[in-house]
Structure formats: structure tokens, C-alpha cells
Coordinates of C-alpha atoms in Angstrom, one line a residue:
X1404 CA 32.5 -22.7 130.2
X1405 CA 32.5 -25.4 127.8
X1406 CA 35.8 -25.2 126.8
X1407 CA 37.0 -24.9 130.3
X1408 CA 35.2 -27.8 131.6
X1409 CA 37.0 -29.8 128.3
X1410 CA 40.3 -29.2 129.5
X1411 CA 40.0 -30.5 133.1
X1412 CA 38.6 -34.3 131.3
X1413 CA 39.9 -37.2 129.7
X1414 CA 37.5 -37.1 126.6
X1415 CA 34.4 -35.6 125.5
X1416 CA 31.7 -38.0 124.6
X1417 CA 28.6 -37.3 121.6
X1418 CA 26.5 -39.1 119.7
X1419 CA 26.1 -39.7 116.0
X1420 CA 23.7 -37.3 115.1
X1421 CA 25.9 -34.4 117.0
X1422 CA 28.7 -34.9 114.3
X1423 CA 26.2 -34.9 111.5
X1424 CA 24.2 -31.5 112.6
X1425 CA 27.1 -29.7 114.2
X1426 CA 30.3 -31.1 113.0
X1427 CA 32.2 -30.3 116.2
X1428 CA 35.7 -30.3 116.7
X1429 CA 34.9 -31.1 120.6
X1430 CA 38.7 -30.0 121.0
X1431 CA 39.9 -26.7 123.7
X1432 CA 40.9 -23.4 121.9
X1433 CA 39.4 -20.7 123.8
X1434 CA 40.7 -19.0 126.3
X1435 CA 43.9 -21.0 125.9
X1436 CA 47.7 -21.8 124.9
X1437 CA 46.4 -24.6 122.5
X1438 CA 49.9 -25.5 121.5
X1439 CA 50.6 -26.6 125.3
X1440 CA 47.3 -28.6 125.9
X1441 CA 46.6 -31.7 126.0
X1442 CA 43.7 -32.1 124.1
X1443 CA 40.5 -34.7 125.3
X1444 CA 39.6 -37.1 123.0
X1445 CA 36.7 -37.8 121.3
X1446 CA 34.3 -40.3 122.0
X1447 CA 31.4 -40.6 119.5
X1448 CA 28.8 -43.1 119.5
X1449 CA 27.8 -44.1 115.9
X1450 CA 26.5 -47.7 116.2
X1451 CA 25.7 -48.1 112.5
X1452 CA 28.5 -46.1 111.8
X1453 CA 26.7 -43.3 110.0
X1454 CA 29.2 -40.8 110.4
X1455 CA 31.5 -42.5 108.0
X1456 CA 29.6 -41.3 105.0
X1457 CA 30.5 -37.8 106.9
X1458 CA 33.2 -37.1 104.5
X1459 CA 33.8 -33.4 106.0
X1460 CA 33.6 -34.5 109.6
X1461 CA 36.1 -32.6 112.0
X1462 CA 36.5 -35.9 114.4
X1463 CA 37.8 -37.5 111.4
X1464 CA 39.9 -34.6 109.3
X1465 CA 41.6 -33.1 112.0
X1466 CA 44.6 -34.7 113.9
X1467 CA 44.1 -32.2 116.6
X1468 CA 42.8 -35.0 119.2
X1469 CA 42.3 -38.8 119.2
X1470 CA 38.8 -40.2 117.8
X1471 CA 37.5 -43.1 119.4
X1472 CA 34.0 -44.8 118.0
X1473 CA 32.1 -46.9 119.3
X1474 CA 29.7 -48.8 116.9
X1475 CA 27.6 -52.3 117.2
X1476 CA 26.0 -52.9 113.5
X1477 CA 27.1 -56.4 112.3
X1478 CA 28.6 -55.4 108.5
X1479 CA 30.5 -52.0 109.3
X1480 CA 32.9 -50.5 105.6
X1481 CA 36.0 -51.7 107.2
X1482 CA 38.1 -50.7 103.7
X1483 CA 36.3 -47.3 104.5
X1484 CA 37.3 -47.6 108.0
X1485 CA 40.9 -48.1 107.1
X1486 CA 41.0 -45.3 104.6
X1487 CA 39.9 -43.2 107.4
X1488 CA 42.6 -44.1 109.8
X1489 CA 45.0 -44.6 107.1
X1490 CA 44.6 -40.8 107.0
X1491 CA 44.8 -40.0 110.6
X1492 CA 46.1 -42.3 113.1
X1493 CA 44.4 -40.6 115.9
X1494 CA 41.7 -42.3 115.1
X1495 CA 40.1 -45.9 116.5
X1496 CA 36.9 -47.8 116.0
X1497 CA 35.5 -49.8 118.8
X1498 CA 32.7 -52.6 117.9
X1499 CA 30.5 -53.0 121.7
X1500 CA 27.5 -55.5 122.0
X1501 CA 24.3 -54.0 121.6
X1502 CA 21.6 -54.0 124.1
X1503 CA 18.8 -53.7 121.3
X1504 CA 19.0 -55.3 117.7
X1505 CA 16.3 -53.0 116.3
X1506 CA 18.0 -49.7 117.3
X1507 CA 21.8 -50.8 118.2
X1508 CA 22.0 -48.9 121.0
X1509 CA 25.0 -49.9 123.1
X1510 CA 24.7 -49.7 126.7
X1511 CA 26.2 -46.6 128.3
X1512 CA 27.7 -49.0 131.1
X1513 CA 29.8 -50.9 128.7
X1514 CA 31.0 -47.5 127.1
X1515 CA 32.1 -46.4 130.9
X1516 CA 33.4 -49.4 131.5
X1517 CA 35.9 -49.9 128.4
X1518 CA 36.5 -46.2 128.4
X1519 CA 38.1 -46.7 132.0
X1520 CA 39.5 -50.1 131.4
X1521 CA 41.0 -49.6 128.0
X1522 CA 42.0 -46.2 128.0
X1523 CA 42.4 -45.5 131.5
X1524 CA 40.3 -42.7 131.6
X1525 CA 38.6 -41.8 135.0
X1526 CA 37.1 -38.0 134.0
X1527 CA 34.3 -37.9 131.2
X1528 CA 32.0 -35.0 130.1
X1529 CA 29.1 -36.4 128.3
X1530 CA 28.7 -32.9 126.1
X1531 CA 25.3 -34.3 123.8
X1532 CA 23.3 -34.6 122.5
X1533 CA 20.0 -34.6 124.1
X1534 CA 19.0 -38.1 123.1
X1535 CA 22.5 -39.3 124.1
X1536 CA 22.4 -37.4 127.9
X1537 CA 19.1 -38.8 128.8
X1538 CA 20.0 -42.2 127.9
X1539 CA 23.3 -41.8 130.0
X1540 CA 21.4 -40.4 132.8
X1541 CA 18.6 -43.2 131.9
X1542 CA 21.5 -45.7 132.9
X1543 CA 22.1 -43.8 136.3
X1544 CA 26.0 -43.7 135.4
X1545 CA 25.9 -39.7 135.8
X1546 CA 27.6 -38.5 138.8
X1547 CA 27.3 -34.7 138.1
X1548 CA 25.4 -32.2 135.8
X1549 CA 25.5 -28.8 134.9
X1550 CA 22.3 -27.1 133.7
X1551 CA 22.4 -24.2 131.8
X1552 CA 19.1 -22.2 131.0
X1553 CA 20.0 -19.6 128.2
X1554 CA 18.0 -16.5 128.5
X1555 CA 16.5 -14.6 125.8
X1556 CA 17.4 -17.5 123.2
X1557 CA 15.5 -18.5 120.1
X1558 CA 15.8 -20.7 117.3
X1559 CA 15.5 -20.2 113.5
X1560 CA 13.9 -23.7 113.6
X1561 CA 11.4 -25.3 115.8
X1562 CA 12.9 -26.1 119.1
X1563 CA 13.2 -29.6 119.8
X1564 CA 12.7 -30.3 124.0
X1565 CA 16.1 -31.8 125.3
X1566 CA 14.3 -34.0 127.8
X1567 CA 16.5 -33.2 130.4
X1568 CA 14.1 -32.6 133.6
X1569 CA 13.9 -32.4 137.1
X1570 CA 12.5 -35.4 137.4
X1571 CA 15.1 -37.2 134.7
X1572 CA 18.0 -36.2 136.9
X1573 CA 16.1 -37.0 140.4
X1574 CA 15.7 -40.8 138.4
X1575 CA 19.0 -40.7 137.4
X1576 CA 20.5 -40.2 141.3
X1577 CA 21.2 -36.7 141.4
X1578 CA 20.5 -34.0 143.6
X1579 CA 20.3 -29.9 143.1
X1580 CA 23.9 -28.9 145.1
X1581 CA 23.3 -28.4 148.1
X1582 CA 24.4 -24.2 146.9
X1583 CA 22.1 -24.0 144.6
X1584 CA 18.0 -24.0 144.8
X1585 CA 15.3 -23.9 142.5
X1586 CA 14.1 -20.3 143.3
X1587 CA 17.5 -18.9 142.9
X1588 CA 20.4 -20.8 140.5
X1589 CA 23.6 -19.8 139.9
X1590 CA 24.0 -17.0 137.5
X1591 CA 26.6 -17.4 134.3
X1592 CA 26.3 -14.6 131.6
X1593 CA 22.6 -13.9 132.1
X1594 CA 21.8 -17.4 132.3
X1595 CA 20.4 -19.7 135.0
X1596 CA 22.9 -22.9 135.9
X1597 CA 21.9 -25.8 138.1
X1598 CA 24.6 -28.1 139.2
X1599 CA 23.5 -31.4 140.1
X1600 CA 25.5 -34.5 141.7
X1601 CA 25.2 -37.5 143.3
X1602 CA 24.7 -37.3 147.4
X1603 CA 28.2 -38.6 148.0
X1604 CA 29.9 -36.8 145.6
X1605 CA 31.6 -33.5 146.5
X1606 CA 31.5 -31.2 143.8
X1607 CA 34.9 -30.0 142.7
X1608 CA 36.5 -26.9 143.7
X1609 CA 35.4 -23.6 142.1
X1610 CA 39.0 -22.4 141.9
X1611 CA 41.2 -20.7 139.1
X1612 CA 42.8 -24.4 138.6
X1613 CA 39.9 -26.2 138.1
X1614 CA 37.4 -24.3 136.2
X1615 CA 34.2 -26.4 137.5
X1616 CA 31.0 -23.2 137.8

């Protein structure tokens, strides 16, 4: 599903410390001709820009999809910035005003808003992690969710909670589809999927061309 949902947007947004635990490539492959796509690109948000120290990150090795990051700290490496585009073109760091000056946090509002006025892009999955969905959903500039609750899952570490509750999406504007209910979710694999949305948002067609679930 993730990899479908990918190919229907205009980039894939994640936070810092999702490149430095997971390394993702956040680019389509399965399931696909990847030779004919047009990959998303990827949007990380690094406001200290710890992910340049990264020196095996995928966002920045591979030329498979643009990079774009978005960072706020005052003194950022630019000759380590420049060796890092220098080596692929694809990629581009953004410096955004910060709403906090302890943590740097830049406001999910200003990353819509330059994402849509600079790049054009109108279709954006917000793919993690945790911290970074509830402070997008925090901002109320969500307009649709999918939930997935993996059965029979367990993890080699201590879990860490992802925050993401009823009553954070209820804050946030969103509403259980009107399809779905809280006694019986759609099923996917085994697993338990809400979709949530806004009231005056339809949610897109289930269809073979769309891929939404």
C-alpha cells in the first residue's frame, strides 16, 4: 500500500530522525515498471541538518528521485552541503524560519506552503515519523489519514507509542469515513485500516487507477 499510495503524490515528506533509523529510499519499486515512473520526491525535515553527517544516507546517494531539505539552524556546513549536491544534483536545501529557537522546529504551514508555491506540488503524503505526523496533524494541515493497525506484530526493542489517537485526529479536523466505523475497519492483510478525512473532503476513488484503500 505504501508504495502504491507513493506513486499517485508529488513527494513523500519525513523527518530527520526517519533517515537516521531507517535510511529509506522513500522512492516506488514494488509492484512496478520503475524505469517508466515518475518518482516523488523527497522531502525531509532536518532543521539542524543532522542528516548531513549521514554519510550512507539513500536521500543523498541515490539519484533515483529529487531531495529537498528543509532546515532552520543559523550556521548550516554549506562546503558540506555543496559537496553533497556537487554529487547529485537532485538534491536541494531549503533554509525556513523557525517557530521555536530552542528546538528549530519549522512550522508545518510554511513547509505546505513553499512546497505548493515553489514546487507546484498539490498531492503530499506525510509517510513519518511519528513525532513528525502528530506535529503535522497538531497544525490541522492534514486533510486525510490512513490508519493501519498491524496484527500479531512485535518488536525486538521496546515499542515507542506513535501518538497518533483518536482524539489527535478528531483535534486535527478529521473524521472516521463515513465507510468505515470503529467496531468494524476496513481489513488489509490481516490488519485493521481506518481512513480518516476532513468533512468536505471526498475521499478518492478506490479504483485500479488510483490505488487509495
Amino acid at each position: 500500500m505504501v508504495h502504491r499510495l507513493r506513486r499517485e503524490s508529488d513527494c513523500v515528506i519525513i523527518g530527520a530522525n526517519t533517515v537516521l533509523s531507517d535510511n529509506p529510499s522513500l522512492t516506488v519499486r514494488r509492484g512496478y515498471e520503475v524505469s517508466l515512473l515518475k518518482q516523488p520526491a523527497r522531502v525531509v525535515l532536518d532543521p539542524r541538518l543532522r542528516t548531513l553527517s549521514f554519510s550512507d544516507a539513500k536521500i543523498y546517494r541515490e539519484p533515483d528521485a529529487a531531495t529537498i531539505v528543509y532546515y532552520s539552524c543559523e550556521s548550516p556546513n554549506k562546503s558540506l552541503m555543496a559537496s553533497i549536491v556537487a554529487s547529485n544534483p537532485l538534491v536541494t536545501f531549503k533554509k525556513l524560519s523557525a517557530s521555536d529557537d530552542n528546538d528549530k522546529r519549522i512550522p508545518p504551514r510554511a513547509i505546505i506552503d513553499d512546497l505548493k508555491t515553489r514546487f507546484k506540488f498539490t498531492h503530499m503524503m506525510l509517510e513519518g515519523g511519528g513525532v513528525t505526523a502528530v506535529n503535522f496533524l497538531a497544525a490541522c494541515v492534514v486533510d486525510r489519514a490512513i490508519i493501519v493497525k498491524v496484527a500479531n506484530f512485535s518488536f525486538l526493542d521496546p515499542a515507542i507509542p506513535s501518538g497518533i489517537t483518536s482524539d489527535v485526529l478528531d483535534s486535527a479536523g478529521l473524521r472516521l469515513h463515513q465507510d468505515d466505523n470503529k467496531d468494524e475497519a476496513k481489513a488489509e492483510d490481516d490488519n485493521v485500516l481506518e481512513r480518516w478525512c476532513r468533512p468536505s473532503q471526498n475521499w478518492p476513488n478506490t479504483n485500479t487507477e488510483t490505488y487509495w484503500p
